[in-house]
mmCIF file of C-alpha atoms in Angstrom:
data_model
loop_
_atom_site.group_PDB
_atom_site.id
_atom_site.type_symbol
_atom_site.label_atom_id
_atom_site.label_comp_id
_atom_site.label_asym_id
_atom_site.label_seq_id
_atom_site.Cartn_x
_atom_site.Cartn_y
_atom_site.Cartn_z
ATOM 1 C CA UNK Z 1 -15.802 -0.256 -27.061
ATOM 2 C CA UNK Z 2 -15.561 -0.006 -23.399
ATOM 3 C CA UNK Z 3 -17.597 -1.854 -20.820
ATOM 4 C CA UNK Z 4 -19.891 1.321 -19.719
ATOM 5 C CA UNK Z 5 -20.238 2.112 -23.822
ATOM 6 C CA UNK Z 6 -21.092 -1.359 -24.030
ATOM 7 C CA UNK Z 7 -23.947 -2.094 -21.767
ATOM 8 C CA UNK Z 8 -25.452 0.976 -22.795
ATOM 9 C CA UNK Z 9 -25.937 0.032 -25.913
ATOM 10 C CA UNK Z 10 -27.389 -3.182 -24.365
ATOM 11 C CA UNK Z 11 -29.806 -1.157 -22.377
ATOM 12 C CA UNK Z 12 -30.860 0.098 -25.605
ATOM 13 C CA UNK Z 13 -31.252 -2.590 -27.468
ATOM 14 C CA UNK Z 14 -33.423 -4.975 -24.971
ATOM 15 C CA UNK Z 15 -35.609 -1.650 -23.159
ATOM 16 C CA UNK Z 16 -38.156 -1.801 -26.646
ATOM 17 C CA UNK Z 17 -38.448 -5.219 -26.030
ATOM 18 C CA UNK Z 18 -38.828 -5.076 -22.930
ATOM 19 C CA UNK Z 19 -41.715 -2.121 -22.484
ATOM 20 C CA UNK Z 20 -43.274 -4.099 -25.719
ATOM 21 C CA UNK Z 21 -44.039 -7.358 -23.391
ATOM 22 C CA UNK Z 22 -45.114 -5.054 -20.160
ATOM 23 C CA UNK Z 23 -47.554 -3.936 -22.812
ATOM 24 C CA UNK Z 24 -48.077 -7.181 -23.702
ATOM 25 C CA UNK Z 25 -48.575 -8.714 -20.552
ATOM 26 C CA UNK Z 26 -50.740 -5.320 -19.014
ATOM 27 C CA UNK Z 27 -53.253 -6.522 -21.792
ATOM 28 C CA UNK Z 28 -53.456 -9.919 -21.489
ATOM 29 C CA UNK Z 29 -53.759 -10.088 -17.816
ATOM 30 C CA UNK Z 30 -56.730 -7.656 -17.609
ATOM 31 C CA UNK Z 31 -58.728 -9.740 -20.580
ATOM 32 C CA UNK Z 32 -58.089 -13.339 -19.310
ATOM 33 C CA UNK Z 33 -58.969 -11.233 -15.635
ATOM 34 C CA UNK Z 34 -62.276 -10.466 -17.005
ATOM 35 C CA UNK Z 35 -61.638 -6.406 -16.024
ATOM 36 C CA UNK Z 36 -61.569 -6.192 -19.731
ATOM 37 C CA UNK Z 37 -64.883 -8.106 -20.853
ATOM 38 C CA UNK Z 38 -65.692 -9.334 -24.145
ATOM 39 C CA UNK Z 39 -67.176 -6.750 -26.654
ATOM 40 C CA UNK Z 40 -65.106 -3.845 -24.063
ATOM 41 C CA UNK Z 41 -62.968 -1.088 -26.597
ATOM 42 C CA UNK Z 42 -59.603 -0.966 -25.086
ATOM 43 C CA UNK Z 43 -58.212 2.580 -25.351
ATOM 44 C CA UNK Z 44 -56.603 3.880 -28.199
ATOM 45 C CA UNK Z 45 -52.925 3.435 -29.352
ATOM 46 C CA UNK Z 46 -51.748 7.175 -28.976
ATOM 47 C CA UNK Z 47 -53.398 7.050 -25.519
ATOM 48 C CA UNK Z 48 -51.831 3.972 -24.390
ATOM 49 C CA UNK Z 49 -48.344 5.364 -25.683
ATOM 50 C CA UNK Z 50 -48.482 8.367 -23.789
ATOM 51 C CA UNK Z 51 -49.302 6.188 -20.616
ATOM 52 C CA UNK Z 52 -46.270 3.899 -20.952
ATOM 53 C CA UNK Z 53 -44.232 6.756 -22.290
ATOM 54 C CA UNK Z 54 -43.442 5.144 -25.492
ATOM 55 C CA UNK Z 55 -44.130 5.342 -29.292
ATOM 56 C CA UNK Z 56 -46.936 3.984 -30.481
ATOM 57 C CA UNK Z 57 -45.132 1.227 -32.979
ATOM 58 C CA UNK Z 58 -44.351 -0.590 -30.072
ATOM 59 C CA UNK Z 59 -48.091 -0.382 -28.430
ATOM 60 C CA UNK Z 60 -49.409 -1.187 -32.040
ATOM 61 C CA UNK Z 61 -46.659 -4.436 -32.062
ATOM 62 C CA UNK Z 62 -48.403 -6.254 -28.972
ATOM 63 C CA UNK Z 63 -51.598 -5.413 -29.734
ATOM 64 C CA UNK Z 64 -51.082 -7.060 -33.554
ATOM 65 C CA UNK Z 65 -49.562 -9.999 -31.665
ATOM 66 C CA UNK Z 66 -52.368 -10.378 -29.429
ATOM 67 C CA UNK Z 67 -54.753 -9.550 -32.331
ATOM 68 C CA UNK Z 68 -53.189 -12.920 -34.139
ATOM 69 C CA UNK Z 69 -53.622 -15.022 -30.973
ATOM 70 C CA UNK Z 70 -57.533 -14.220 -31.065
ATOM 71 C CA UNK Z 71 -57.546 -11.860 -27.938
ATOM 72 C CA UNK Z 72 -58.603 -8.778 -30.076
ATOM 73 C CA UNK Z 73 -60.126 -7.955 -32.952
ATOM 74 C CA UNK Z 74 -59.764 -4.485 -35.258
ATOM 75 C CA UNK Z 75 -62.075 -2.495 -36.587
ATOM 76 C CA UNK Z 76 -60.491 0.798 -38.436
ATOM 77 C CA UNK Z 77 -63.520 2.694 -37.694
ATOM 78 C CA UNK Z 78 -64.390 1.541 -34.518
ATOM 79 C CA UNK Z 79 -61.100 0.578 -33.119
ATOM 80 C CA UNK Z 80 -59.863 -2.403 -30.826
ATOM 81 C CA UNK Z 81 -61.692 -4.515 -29.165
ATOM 82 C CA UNK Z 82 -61.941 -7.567 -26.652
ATOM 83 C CA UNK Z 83 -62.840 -10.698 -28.548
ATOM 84 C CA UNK Z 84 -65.316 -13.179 -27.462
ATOM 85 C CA UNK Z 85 -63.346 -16.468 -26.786
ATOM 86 C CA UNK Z 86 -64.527 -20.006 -27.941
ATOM 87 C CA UNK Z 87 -65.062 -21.676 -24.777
ATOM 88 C CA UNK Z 88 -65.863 -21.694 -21.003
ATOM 89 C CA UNK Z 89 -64.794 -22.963 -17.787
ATOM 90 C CA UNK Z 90 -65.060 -22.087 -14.019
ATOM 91 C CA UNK Z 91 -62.570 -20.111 -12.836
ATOM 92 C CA UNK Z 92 -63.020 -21.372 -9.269
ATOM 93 C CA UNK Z 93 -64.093 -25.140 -9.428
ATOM 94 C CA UNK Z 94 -62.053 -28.005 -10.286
ATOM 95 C CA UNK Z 95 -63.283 -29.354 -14.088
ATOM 96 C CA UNK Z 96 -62.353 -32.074 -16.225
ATOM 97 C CA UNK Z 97 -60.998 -30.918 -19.181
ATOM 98 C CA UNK Z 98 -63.090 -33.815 -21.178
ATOM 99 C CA UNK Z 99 -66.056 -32.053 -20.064
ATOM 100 C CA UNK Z 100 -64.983 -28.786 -20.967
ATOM 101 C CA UNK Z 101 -64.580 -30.420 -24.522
ATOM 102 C CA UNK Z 102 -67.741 -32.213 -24.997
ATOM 103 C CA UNK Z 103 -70.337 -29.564 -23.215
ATOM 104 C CA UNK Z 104 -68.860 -27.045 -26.165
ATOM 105 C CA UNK Z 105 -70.297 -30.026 -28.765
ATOM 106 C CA UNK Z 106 -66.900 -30.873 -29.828
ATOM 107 C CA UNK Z 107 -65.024 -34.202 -30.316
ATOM 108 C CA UNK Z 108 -62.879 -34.908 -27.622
ATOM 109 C CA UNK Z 109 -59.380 -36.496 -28.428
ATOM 110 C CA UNK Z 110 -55.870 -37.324 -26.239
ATOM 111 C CA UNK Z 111 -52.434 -37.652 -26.862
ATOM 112 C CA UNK Z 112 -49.961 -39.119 -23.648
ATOM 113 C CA UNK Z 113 -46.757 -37.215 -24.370
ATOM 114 C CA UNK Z 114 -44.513 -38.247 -21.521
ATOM 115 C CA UNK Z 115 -44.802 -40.359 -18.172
ATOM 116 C CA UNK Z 116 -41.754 -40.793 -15.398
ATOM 117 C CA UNK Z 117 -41.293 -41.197 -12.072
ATOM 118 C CA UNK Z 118 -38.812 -39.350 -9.537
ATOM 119 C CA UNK Z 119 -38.133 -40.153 -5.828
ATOM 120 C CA UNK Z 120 -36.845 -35.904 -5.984
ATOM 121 C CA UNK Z 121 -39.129 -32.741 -5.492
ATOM 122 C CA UNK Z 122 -38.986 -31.059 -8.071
ATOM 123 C CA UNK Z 123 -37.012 -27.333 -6.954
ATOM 124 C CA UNK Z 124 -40.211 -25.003 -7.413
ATOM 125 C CA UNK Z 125 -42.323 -27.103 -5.146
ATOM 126 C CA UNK Z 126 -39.790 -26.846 -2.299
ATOM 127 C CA UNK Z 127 -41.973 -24.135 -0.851
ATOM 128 C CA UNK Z 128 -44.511 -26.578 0.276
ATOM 129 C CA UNK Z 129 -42.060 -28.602 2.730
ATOM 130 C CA UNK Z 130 -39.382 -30.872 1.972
ATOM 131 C CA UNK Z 131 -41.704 -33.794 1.713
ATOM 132 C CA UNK Z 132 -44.665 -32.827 0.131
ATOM 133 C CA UNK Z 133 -44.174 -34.371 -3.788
ATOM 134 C CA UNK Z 134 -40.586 -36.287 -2.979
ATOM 135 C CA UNK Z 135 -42.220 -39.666 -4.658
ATOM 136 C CA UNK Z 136 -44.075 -38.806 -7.377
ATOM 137 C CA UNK Z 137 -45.355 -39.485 -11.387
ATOM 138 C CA UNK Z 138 -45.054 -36.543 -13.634
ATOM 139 C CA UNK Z 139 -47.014 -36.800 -16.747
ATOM 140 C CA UNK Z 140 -47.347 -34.235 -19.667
ATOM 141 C CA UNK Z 141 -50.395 -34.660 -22.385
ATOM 142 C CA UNK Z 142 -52.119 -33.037 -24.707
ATOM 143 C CA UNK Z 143 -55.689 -32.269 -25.339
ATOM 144 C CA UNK Z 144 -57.676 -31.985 -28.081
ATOM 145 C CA UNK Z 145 -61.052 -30.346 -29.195
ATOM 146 C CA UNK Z 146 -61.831 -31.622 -32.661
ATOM 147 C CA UNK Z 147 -58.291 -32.546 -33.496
ATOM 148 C CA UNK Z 148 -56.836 -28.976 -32.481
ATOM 149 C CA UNK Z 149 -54.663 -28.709 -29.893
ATOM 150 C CA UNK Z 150 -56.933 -27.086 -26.975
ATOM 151 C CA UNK Z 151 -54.813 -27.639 -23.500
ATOM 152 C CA UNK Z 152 -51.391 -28.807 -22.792
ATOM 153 C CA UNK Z 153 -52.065 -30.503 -19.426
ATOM 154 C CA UNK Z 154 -48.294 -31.553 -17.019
ATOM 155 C CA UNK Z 155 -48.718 -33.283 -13.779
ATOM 156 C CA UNK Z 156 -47.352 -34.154 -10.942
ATOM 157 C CA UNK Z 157 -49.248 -37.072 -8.893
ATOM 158 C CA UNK Z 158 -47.749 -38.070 -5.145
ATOM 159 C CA UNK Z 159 -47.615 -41.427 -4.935
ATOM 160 C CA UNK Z 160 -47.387 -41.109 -1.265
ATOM 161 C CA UNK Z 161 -50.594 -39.346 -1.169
ATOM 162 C CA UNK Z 162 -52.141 -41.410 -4.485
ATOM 163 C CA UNK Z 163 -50.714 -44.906 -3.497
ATOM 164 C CA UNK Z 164 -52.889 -46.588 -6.521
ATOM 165 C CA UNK Z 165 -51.230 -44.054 -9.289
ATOM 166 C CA UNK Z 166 -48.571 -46.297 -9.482
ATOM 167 C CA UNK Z 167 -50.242 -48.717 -11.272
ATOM 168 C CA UNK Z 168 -52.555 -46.650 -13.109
ATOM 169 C CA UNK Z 169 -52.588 -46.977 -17.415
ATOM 170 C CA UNK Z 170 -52.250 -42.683 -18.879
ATOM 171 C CA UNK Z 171 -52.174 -44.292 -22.349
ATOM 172 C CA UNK Z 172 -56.212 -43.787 -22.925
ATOM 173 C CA UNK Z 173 -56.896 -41.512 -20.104
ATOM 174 C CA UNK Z 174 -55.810 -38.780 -18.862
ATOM 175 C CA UNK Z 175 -54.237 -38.323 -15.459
ATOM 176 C CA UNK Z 176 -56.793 -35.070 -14.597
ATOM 177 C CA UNK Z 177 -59.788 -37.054 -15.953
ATOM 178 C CA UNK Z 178 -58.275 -40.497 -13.969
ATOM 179 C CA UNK Z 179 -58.190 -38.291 -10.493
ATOM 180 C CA UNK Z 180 -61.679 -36.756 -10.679
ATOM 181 C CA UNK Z 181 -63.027 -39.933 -11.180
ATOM 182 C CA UNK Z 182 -60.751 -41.816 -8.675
ATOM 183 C CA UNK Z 183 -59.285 -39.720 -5.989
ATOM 184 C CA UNK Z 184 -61.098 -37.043 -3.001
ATOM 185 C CA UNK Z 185 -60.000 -34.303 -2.084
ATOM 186 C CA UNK Z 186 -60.379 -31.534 0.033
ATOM 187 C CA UNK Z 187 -58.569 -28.122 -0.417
ATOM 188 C CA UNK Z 188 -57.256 -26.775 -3.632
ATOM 189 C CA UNK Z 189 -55.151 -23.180 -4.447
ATOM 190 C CA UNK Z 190 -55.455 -21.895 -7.749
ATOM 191 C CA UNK Z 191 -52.924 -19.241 -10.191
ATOM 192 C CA UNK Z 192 -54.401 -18.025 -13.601
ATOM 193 C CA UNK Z 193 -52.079 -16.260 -15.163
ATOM 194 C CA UNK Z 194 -51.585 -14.740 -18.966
ATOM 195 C CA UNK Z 195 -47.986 -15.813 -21.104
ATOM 196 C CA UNK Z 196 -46.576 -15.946 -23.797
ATOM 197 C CA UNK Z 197 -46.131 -19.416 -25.474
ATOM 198 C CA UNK Z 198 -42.732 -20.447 -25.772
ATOM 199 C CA UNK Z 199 -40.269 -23.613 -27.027
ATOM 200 C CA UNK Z 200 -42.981 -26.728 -27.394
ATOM 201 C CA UNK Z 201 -45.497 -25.131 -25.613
ATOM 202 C CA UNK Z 202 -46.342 -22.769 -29.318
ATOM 203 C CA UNK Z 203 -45.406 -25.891 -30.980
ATOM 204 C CA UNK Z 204 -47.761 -28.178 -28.824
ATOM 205 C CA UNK Z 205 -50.233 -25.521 -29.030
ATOM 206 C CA UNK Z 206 -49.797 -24.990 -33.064
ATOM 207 C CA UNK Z 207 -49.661 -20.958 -32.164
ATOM 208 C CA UNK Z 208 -46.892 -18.787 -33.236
ATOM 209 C CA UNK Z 209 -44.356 -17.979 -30.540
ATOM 210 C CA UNK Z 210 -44.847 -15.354 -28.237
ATOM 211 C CA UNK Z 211 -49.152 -15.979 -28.854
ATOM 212 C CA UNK Z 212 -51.200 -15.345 -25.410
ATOM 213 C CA UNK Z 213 -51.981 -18.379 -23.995
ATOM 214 C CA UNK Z 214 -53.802 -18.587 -20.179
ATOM 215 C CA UNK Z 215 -52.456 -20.969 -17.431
ATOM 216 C CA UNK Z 216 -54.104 -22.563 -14.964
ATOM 217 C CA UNK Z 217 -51.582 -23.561 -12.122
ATOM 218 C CA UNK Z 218 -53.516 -26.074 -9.331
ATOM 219 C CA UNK Z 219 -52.574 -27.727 -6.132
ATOM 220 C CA UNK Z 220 -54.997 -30.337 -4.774
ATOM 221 C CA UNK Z 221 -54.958 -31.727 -1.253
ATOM 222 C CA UNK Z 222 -56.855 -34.343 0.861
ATOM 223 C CA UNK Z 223 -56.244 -35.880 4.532
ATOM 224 C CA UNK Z 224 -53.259 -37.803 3.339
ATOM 225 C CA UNK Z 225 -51.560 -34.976 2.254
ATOM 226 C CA UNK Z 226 -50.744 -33.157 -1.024
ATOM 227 C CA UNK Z 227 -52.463 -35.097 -3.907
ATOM 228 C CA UNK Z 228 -51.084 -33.237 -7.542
ATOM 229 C CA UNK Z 229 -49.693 -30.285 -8.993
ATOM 230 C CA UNK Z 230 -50.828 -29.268 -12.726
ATOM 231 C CA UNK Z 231 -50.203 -26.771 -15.355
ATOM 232 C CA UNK Z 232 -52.864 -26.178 -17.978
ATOM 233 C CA UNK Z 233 -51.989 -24.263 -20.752
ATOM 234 C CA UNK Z 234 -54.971 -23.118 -23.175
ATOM 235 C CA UNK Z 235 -54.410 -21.088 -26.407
ATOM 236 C CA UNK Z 236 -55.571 -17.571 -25.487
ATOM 237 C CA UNK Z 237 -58.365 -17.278 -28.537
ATOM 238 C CA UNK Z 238 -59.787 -20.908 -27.243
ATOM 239 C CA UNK Z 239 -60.447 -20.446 -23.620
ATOM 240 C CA UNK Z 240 -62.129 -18.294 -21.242
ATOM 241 C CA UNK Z 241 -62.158 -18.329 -17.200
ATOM 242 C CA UNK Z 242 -65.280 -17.141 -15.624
ATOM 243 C CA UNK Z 243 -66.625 -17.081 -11.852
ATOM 244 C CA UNK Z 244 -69.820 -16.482 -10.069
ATOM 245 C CA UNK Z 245 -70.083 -14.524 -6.417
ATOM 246 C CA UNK Z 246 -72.201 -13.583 -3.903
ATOM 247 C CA UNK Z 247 -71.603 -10.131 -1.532
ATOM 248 C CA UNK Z 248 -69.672 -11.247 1.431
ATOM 249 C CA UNK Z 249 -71.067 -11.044 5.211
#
């Protein structure tokens, strides 16, 4: 087979996949966006394969898979529909994930998974300036909301910025719930994206791979500089992001 004949066939091979997770991701980003509220019927599968120019098999595949992960539910009659998630938090204020736990009445449990320290930024923070996490803690845990997995939370803490988070115990507490209690700060920038779970995050999670899940990316600042970075990762059928506004001027 020659080269051209070959990556042909390789076009063909990965472009299903490919249009299946820009399905995918198209539906996941407008429900965890809130443009497609709880209780909203989505359009139909014929419709939506006509839009994306595709047959419906591969519209019905992502919707089953985000059916599974507890973003929709089916009703042959009725069709497909937004489902209403299990819990709440503000999509625009800084919370403790304890909180988030308890205020839903459930038990609230933690697991420390791994804590380090680096003198190095890490690569996808370079963007903020050469200096701004160069001496730092990095600490991954997990969450739980009566003994299920609800949010894989990874850190990174500046010790420059955070001088007393070098001595500071993770083992009963976590590092989120240890800052809102112990450190101030001032400016914050927030990413909530949709994904699909992969590697230990599924596992971690106890979803299938490829499930929705929502993350929360956060950068917190104060006078001394930048205080943390954090990923939170929530199982897409256990979490919902929601924000109150005012008209501007």
């Amino acid at each position: 087979m020659d080269s051209q004949t070959k990556n042909a066939s390789e076009q063909k091979k990965t472009a299903p996949q490919s249009l299946h997770l820009r399905i995918l991701n198209d539906v996941q980003g407008k429900i965890v966006s809130g443009v497609w509220a709880p209780g909203f019927r989505i359009p139909f599968e014929t419709d939506m394969a006509k839009d994306y120019g595709c047959s419906r098999m591969t519209v019905n595949k992502a919707l089953t898979q985000l059916t599974r992960a507890g973003l929709l539910e089916r009703s042959r009659k009725s069709g497909t529909f937004v489902k209403a998630p299990q819990s709440l938090s503000a999509a625009l204020e800084i919370t403790n994930i304890r909180d988030e736990v308890e205020k839903a009445g459930r038990k609230y449990s933690y697991q420390l998974l791994s804590d380090s320290s680096d003198d190095r930024q890490p690569a996808f923070l370079n963007h903020l300036g050469a200096a701004a996490f160069c001496n730092i803690r990095k600490i991954k845990c997990l969450h739980f909301a009566d003994d299920k997995p609800f949010c894989i939370e990874e850190r990174i803490i500046s010790k420059t910025a955070v001088p007393e988070v070098v001595s500071a115990s993770f083992e009963q507490e976590a590092p989120g719930t240890w800052l809102f209690k112990t450190v101030p700060w001032n400016a914050a920038e927030h990413q909530i994206f949709a994904s699909a779970a992969k590697g230990d995050v599924a596992s971690l999670l106890k979803i299938p791979q490829g499930s929705a899940c929502l993350v929360v990316e956060r950068i917190t600042q104060n006078e001394k500089g930048y205080v943390t970075w954090a990923r939170l990762s929530y199982p897409g059928d256990q979490h919902r992001l929601f924000a109150k506004f005012t008209p501007a001027g």
